[in-house]
Coordinates of C-alpha atoms and ligand atoms in Angstrom, one line a residue:
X864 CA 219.6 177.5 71.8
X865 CA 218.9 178.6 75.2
X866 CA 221.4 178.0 78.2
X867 CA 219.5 175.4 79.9
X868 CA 219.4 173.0 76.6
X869 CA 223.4 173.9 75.9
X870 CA 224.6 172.1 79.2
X871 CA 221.8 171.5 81.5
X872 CA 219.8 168.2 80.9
X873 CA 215.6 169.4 80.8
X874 CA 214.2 168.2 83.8
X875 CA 211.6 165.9 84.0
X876 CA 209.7 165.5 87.0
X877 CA 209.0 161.8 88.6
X878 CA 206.1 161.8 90.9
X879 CA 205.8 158.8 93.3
X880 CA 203.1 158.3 95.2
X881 CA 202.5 157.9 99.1
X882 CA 200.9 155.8 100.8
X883 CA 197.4 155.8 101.1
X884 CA 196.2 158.4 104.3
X885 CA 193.8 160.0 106.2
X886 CA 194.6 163.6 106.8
X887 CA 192.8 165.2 109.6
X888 CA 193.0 169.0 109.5
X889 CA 192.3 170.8 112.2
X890 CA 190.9 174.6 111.9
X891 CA 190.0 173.2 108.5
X892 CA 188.4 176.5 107.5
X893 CA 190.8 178.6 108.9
X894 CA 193.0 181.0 106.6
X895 CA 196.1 178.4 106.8
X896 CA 193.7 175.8 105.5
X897 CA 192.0 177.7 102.6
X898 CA 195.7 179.5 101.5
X899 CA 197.9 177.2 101.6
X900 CA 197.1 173.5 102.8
X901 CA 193.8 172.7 100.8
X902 CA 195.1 174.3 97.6
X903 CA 198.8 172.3 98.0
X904 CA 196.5 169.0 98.7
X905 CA 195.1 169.9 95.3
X906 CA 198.1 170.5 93.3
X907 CA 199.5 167.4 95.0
X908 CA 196.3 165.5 93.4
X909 CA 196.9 166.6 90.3
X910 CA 200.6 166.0 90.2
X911 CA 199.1 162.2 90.8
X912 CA 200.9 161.7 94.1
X913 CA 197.4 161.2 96.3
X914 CA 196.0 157.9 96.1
X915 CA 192.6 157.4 94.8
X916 CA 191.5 155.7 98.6
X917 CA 193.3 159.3 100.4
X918 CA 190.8 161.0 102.6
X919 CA 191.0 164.6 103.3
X920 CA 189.2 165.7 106.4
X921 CA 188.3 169.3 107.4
X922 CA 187.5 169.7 111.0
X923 CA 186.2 173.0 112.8
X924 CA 183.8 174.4 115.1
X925 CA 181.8 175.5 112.1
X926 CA 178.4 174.1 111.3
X927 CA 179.0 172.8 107.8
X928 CA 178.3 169.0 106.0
X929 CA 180.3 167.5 103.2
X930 CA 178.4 169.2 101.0
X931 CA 179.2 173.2 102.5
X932 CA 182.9 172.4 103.4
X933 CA 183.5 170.8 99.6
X934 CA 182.3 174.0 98.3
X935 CA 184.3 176.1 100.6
X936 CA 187.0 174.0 99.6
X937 CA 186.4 174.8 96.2
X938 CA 186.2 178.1 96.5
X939 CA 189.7 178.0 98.4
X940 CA 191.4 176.3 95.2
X941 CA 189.7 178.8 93.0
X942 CA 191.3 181.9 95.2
X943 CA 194.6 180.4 96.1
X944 CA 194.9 177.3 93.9
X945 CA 196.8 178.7 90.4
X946 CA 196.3 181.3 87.8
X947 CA 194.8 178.3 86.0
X948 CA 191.3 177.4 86.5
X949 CA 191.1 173.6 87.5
X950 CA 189.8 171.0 85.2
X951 CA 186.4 170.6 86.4
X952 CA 187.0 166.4 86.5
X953 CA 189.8 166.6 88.3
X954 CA 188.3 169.1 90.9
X955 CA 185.5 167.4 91.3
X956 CA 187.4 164.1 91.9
X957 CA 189.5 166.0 94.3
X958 CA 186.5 167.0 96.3
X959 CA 185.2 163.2 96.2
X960 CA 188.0 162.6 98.4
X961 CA 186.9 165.7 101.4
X962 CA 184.5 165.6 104.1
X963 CA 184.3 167.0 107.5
X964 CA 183.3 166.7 110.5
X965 CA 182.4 169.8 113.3
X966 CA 184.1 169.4 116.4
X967 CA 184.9 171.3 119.5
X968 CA 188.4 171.1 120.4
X969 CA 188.0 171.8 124.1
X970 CA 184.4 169.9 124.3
X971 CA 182.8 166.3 123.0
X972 CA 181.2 167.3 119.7
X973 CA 182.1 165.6 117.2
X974 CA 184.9 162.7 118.9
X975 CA 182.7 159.9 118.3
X976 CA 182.0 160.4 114.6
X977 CA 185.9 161.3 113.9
X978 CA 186.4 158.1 116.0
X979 CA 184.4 156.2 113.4
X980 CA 185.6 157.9 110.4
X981 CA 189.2 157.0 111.3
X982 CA 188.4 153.2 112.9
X983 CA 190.6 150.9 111.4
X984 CA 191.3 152.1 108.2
X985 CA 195.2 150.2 108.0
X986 CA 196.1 153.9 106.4
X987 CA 198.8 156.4 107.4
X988 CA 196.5 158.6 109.8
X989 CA 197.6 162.3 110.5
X990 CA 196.4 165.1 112.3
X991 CA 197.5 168.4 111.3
X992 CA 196.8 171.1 114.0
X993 CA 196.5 174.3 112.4
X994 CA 194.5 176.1 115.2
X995 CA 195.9 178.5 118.3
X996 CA 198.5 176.7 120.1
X997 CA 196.3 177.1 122.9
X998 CA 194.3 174.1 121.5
X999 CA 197.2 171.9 120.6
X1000 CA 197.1 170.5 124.1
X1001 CA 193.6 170.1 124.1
X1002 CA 193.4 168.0 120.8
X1003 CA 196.5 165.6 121.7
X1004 CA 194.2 164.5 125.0
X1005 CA 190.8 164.3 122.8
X1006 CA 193.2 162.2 120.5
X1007 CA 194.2 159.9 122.8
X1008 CA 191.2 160.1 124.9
X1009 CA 189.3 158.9 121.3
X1010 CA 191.7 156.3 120.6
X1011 CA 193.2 157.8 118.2
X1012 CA 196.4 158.8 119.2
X1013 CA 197.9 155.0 118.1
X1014 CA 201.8 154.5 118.2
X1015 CA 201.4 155.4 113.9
X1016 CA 199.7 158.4 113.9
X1017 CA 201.1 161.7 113.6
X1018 CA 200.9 164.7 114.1
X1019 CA 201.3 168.2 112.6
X1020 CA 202.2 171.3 114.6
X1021 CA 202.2 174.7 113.2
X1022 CA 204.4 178.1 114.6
X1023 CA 204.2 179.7 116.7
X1024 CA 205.6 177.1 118.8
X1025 CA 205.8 178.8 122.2
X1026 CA 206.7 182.1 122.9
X1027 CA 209.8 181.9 125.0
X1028 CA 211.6 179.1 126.2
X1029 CA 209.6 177.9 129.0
X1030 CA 206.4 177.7 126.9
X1031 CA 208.1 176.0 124.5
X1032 CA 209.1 173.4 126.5
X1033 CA 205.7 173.0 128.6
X1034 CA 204.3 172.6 124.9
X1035 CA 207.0 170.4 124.3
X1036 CA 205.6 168.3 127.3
X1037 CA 202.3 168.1 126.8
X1038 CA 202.1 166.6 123.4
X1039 CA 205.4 164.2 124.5
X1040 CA 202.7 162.8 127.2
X1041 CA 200.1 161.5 124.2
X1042 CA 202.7 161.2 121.0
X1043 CA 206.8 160.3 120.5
X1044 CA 209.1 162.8 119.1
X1045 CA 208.9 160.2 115.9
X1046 CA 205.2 161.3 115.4
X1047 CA 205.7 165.1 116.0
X1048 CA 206.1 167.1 112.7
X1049 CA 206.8 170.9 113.9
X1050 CA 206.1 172.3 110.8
X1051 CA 208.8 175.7 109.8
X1052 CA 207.8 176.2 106.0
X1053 CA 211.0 178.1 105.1
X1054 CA 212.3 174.3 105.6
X1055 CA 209.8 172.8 102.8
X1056 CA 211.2 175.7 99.7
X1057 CA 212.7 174.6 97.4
X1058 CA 216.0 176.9 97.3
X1059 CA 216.3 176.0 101.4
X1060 CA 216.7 173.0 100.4
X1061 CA 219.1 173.6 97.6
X1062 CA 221.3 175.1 100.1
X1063 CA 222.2 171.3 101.2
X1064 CA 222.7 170.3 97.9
X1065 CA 225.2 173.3 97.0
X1066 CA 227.0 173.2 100.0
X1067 CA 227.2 169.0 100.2
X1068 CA 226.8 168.3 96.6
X1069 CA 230.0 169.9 95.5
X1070 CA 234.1 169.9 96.2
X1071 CA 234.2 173.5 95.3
X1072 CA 232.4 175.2 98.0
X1073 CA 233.4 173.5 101.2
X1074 CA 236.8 173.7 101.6
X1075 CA 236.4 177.2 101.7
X1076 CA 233.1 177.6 104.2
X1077 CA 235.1 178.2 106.9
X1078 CA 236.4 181.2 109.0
X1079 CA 239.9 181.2 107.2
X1080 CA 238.3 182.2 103.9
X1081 CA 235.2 183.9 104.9
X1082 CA 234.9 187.4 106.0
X1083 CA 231.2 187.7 107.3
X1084 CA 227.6 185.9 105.8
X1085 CA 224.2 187.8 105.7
X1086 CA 221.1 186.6 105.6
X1087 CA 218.1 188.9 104.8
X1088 CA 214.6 188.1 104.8
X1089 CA 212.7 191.4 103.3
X1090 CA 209.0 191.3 102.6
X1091 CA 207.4 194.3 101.0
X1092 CA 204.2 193.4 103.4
X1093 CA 203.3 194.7 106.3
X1094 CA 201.5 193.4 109.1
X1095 CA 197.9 193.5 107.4
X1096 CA 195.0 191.8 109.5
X1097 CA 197.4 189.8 111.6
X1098 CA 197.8 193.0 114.0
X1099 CA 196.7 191.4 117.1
X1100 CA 198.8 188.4 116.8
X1101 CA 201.9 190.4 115.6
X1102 CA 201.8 192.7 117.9
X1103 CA 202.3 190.2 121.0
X1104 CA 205.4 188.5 118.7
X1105 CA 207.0 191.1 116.7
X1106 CA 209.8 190.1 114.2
X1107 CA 212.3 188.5 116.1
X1108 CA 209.7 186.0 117.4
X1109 CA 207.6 185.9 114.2
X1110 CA 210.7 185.3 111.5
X1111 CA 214.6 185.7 113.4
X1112 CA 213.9 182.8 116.1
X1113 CA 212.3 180.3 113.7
X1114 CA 213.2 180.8 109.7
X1115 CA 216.4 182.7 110.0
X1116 CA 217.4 180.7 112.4
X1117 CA 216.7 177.5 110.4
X1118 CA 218.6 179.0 107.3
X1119 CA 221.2 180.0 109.5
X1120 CA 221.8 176.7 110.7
X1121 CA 221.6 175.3 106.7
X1122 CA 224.6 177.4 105.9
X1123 CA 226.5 177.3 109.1
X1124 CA 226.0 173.4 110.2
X1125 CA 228.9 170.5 110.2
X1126 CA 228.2 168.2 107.1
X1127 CA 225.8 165.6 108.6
X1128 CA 227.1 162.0 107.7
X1129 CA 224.0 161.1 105.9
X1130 CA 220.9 163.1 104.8
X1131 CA 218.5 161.4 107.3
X1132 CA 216.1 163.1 109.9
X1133 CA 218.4 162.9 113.0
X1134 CA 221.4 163.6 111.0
X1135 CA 220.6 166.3 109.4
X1136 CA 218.4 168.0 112.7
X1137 CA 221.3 166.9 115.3
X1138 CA 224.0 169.1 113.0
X1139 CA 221.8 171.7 113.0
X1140 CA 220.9 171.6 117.2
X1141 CA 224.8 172.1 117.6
X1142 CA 224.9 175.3 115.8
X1143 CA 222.3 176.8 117.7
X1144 CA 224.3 175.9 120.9
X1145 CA 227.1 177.8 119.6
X1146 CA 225.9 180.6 119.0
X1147 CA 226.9 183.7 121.1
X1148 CA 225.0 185.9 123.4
X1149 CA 224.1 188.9 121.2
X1150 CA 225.1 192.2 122.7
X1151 CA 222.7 195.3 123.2
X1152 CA 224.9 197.1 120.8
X1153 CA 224.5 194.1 117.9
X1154 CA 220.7 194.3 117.8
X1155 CA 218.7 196.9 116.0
X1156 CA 214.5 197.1 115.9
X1157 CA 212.1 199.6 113.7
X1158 CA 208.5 200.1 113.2
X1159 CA 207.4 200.8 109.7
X1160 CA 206.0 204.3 109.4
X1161 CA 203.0 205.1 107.0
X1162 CA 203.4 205.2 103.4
X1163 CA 204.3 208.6 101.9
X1164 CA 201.6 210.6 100.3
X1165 CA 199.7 207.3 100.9
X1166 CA 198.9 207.2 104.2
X1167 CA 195.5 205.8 103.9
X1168 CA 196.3 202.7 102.0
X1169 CA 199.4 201.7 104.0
X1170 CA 199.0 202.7 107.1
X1171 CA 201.7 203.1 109.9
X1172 CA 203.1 199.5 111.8
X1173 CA 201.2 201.3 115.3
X1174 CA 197.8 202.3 113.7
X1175 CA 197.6 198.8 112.0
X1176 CA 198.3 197.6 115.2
X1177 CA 196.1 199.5 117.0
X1178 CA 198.6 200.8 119.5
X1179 CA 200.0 204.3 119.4
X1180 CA 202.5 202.9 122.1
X1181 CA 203.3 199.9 120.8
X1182 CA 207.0 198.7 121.5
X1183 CA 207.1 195.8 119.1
X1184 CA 209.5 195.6 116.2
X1185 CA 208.5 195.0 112.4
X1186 CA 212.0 195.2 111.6
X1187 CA 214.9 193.6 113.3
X1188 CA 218.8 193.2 112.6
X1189 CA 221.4 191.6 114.4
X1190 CA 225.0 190.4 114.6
X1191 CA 226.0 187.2 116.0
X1192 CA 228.8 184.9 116.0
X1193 CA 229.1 180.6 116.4
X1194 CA 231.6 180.0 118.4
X1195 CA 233.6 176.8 117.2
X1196 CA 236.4 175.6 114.8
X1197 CA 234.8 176.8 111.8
X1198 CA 233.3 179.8 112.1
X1199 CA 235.3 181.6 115.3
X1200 CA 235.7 185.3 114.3
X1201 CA 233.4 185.2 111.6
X1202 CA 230.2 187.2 112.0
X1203 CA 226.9 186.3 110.9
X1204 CA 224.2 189.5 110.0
X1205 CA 220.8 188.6 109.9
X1206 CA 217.9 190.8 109.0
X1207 CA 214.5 190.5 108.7
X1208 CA 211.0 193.6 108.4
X1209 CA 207.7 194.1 107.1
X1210 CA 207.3 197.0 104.5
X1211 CA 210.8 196.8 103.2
X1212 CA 211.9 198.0 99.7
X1213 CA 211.1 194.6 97.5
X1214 CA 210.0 191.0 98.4
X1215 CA 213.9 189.4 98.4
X1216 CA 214.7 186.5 100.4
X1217 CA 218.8 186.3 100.3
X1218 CA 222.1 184.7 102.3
X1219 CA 225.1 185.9 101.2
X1220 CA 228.5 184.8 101.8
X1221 CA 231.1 187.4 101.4
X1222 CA 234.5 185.9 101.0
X1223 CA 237.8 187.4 102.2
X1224 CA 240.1 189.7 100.0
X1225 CA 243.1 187.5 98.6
X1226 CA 245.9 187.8 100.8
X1227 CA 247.8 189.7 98.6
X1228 CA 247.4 191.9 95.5
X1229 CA 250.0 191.4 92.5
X1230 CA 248.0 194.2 90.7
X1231 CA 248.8 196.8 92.5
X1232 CA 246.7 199.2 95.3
X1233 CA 244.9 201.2 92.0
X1234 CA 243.5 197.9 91.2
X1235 CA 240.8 198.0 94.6
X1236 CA 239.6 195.9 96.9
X1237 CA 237.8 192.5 95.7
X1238 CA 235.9 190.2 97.2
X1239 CA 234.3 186.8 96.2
X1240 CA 230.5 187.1 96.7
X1241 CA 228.3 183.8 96.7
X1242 CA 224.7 185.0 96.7
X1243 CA 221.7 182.1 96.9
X1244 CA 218.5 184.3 96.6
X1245 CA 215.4 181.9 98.3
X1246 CA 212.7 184.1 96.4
X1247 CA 211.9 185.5 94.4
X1248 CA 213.8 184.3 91.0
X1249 CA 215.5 181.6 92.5
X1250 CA 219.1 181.1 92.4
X1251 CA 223.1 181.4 92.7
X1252 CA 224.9 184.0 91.5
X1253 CA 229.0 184.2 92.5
X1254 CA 230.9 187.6 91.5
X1255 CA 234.2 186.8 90.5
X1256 CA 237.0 189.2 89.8
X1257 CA 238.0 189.8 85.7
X1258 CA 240.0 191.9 83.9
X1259 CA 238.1 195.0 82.6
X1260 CA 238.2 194.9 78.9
X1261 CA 240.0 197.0 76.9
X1262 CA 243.6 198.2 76.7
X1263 CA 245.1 200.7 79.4
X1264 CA 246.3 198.5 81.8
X1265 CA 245.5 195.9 84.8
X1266 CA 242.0 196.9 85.8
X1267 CA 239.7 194.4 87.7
X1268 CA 236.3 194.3 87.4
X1269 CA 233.5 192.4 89.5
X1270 CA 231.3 190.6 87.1
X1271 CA 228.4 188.1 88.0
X1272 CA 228.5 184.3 87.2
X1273 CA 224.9 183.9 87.7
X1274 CA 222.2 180.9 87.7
X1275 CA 218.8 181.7 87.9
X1276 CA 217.5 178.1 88.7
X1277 CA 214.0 179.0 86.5
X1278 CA 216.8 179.5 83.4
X1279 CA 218.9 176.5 84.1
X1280 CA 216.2 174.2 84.4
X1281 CA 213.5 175.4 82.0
X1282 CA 209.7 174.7 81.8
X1283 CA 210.0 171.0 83.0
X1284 CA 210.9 172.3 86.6
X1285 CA 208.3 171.6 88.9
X1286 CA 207.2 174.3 90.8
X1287 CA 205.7 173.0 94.7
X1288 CA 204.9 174.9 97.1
X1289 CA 206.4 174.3 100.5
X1290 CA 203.3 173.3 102.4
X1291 CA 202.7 170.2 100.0
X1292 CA 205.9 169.0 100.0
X1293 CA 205.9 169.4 103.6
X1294 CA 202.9 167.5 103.9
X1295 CA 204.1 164.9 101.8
X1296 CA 206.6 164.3 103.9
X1297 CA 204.3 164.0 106.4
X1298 CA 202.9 161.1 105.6
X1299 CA 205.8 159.5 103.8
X1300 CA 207.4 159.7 107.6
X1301 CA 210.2 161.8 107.0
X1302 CA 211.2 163.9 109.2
X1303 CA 214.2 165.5 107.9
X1304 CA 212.7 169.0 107.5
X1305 CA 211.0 169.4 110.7
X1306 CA 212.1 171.0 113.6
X1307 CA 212.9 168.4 116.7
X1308 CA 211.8 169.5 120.0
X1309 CA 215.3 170.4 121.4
X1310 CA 215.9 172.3 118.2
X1311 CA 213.1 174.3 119.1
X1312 CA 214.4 174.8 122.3
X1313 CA 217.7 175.8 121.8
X1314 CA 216.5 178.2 119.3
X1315 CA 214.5 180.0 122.4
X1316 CA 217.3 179.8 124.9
X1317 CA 219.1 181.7 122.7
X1318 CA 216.2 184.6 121.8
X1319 CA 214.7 185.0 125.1
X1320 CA 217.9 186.7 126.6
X1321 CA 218.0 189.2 123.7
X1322 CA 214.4 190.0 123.9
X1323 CA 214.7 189.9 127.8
X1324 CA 217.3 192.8 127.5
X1325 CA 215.7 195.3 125.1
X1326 CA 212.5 195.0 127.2
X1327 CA 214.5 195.6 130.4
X1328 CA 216.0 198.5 128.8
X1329 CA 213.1 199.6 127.9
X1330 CA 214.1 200.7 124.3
X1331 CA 212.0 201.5 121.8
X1332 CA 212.5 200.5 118.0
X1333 CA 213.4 203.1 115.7
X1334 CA 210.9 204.5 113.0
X1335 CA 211.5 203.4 109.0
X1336 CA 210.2 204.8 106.0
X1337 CA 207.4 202.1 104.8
X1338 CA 209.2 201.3 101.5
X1339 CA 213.1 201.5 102.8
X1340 CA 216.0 199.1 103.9
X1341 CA 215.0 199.4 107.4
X1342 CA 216.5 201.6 110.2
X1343 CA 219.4 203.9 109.4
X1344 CA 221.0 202.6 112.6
X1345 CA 221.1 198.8 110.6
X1346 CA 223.3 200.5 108.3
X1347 CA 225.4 202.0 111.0
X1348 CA 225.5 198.7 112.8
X1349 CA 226.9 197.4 109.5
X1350 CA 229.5 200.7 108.6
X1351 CA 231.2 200.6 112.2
X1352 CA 232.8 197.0 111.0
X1353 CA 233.4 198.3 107.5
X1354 CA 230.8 196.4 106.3
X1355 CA 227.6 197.2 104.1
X1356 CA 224.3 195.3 103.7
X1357 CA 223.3 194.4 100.5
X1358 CA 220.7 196.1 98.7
X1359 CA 217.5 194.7 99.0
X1360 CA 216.4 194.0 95.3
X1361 CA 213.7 192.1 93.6
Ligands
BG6_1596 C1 205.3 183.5 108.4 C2 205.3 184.8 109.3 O1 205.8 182.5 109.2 O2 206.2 183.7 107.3 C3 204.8 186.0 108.4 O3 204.4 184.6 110.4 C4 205.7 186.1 107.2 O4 204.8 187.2 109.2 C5 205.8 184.8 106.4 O5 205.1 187.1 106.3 C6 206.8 184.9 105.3 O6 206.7 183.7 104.5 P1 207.1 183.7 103.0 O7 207.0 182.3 102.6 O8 206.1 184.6 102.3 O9 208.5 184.2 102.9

């Protein structure tokens, strides 16, 4: 008998349909498009959650018909869909339900035939802009102008949303002169995984944890995002972000939040997002001292393959940062005194995504000072291998006296649950949402915000220093000085493991 049959009831997944919709999607043969938003719109068919009268529709600057963007579609689902091939029905019904339309975001091709595709229709119409955010301005005006931009339709915003504060909020203006917060869906896909989301359920789902989230019985929490990556085609973009805007002021920030917020009174959109706006406002100024940057050097003995963060970057001089770490603090009832690491680079040892709560010794030992030092450690690893693991303090077997022992209670989520789990990916569910009109795990424009208000002073003071980040081994933890940063409060990161 396996452990998920023993105590865990076998999942079965219910799958409700939405509402029928029309789903614009802007840069519809862009890279977002063919990885990650056809392919999810596909699983999402096949789960049976998209209604037979759902229209998907691709829109670019590409000359294509229905007939060239189906097959590119096809060919998306093929490369990113599954390991398994499609049955060929279902595809091709899939397909049945995608056309497109060429458009030019900043001209007149191609308004008046979107106009008449999406006249009347009585459907949930939205309008996901996966293009530059240089455009999103453009295509909320050629909505309206188009008559499209009704008080039901909404739209989709992908990051990077702004790059500082002030475009942020000028971004923030122009779309709240043609749509209402209600309709704008600022899209932060660490939101839409699953174990993000399990971070509300294990933190508001249970008596055992809460009582003790707090600053009395918590001695610091890290949060790690490591990707084994490095910054691969997306040089010139990265380059002009760099990890702190590209990963710390966005999805750190939003699990941050998910393990530091207040419980919301009710799991609804404003709830939920206003909780989460009043941690960012407490967060302290970081000090020059509590932040850390690196660039990834080449690989070892395979320099050709992986080359170094500046020659994939193109810049021998380049001052931007594929590796960041930082200590900050929130400064209110709960958390006072207790410090929050959070670290984040390209080209790290293993692919781990993991926030860690390391609880405080007990306040006094009965066993003796030969028994050590133990601590509590509640680990929820986001990916990969999915799960919860607490280390608990035990009596080491055997005679010879008192000696304690760490040992791991651990639930790997794939384990618990077994086969029936379904696996989706966080851009369907995301979209899903989308037209369901839930808000609840997208980011509200004063979120957004705050979020910058808080970055821009950091990144405003290593630039006025002029500092340079530090060099890393491709295939490391990071700099040597994040581990310093960590050893001068007694303090160690985790290891980055797989
Ligand atoms: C994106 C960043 O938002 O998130 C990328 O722009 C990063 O640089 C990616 O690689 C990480 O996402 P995930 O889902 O692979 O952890």
């Amino acid at each position: 008998m396996t452990k998920h049959q023993e105590g865990i009831p076998h999942m079965v997944s219910r799958v409700i349909q939405v509402d029928p919709f029309d789903l614009v999607i802007f840069g519809g043969t862009g890279d977002l498009a063919r990885r990650k938003i056809l392919p999810g719109l596909f699983r999402r068919f096949c789960a049976g959650q998209m209604p037979a009268s759902a229209r998907i529709i691709g829109a670019a600057r590409t000359d294509l018909d229905d007939a060239g963007y189906r097959k590119m579609v096809a060919e998306a689902i093929a490369e990113f869909g599954s390991e398994h091939t499609p049955p060929e029905a279902k595809l091709k019904a899939f397909l049945g339900q995608v056309s497109y339309v060429a458009i030019d975001a900043r001209g007149d091709t191609g308004w008046a035939a979107l106009q008449e595709i999406m006249k009347g229709t009585g459907k949930v119409e939205a309008y996901y802009f996966s293009v530059s955010p240089a455009l999103f301005g453009d295509l909320a005006e050629r909505l309206q102008r188009w008559g499209m931009a009704d008080q039901d339709a909404r739209i989709v915003v992908e990051k990077p949303f702004g790059r500082d504060l002030e475009t942020a909020r000028t971004l923030n203006a122009t779309l709240a002169k043609y749509f209402s917060e209600s309709q704008v869906y600022r899209i932060d896909h660490y939101l839409g995984k699953e174990t993000v989301q399990n971070l509300m359920a294990v933190r508001f789902g249970n008596m055992l944890f809460e009582p003790l989230w707090n600053a009395q019985y918590v001695d610091h929490i890290q949060i790690t995002v490591a990707e084994t990556v490095g910054v691969g085609g997306r040089g010139e973009y990265y380059d002009k972000s760099g990890a702190m805007r590209d990963m710390v002021q966005n999805h750190l920030m939003q699990l941050l939040c998910l393990i530091a917020m207040e419980p919301p009174a009710r799991f609804d959109p404003d709830a939920v997002r206003d909780e989460k706006l009043k941690v960012i406002r407490a967060l302290d100024p970081v000090l020059p001292h509590h932040v850390v940057r690196g660039q990834y050097e080449a690989e070892k003995g395979n320099a050709g393959a992986h080359p170094s963060y500046r020659e994939a970057v193109g810049d021998p001089r380049s001052k931007t940062e594929s590796f960041i770490a930082l200590k900050t603090q929130i400064s209110n009832w709960r958390w006072s005194g207790t410090p929050f690491y959070l670290r984040t680079g390209k080209r790290m040892s293993a692919r781990s995504s993991e926030i860690t709560v390391v609880f405080k010794e007990t306040p006094h030992s009965i066993f003796g000072a030969e028994a050590g030092q133990h601590r509590n450690v509640l680990s929820i690893r986001l990916q990969p291998n999915e799960g919860i693991t607490l280390g608990v303090t035990i009596k080491e077997p055997g005679p010879g006296g008192m000696r304690l022992i760490d040992v791991p209670l651990d639930m790997t989520f794939s384990e618990a649950l077994g086969e029936g789990a379904e696996h989706v990916d966080a851009y369907e569910r995301l979209i899903m949402d989308v037209i369901r009109g839930n808000q609840t795990l997208f980011m509200r424009g004063d979120e957004v915000e705050a979020a910058w208000a808080w970055t821009d002073p950091i990144i405003h003071g290593w630039e006025a220093r002029g500092d340079v980040p530090k060099p890393y081994e491709s295939g490391s933890d990071g700099t040597t000085d994040s581990q310093e940063m960590m050893r001068r409060d007694g303090r160690n990161w985790r290891e980055v493991s797989p």
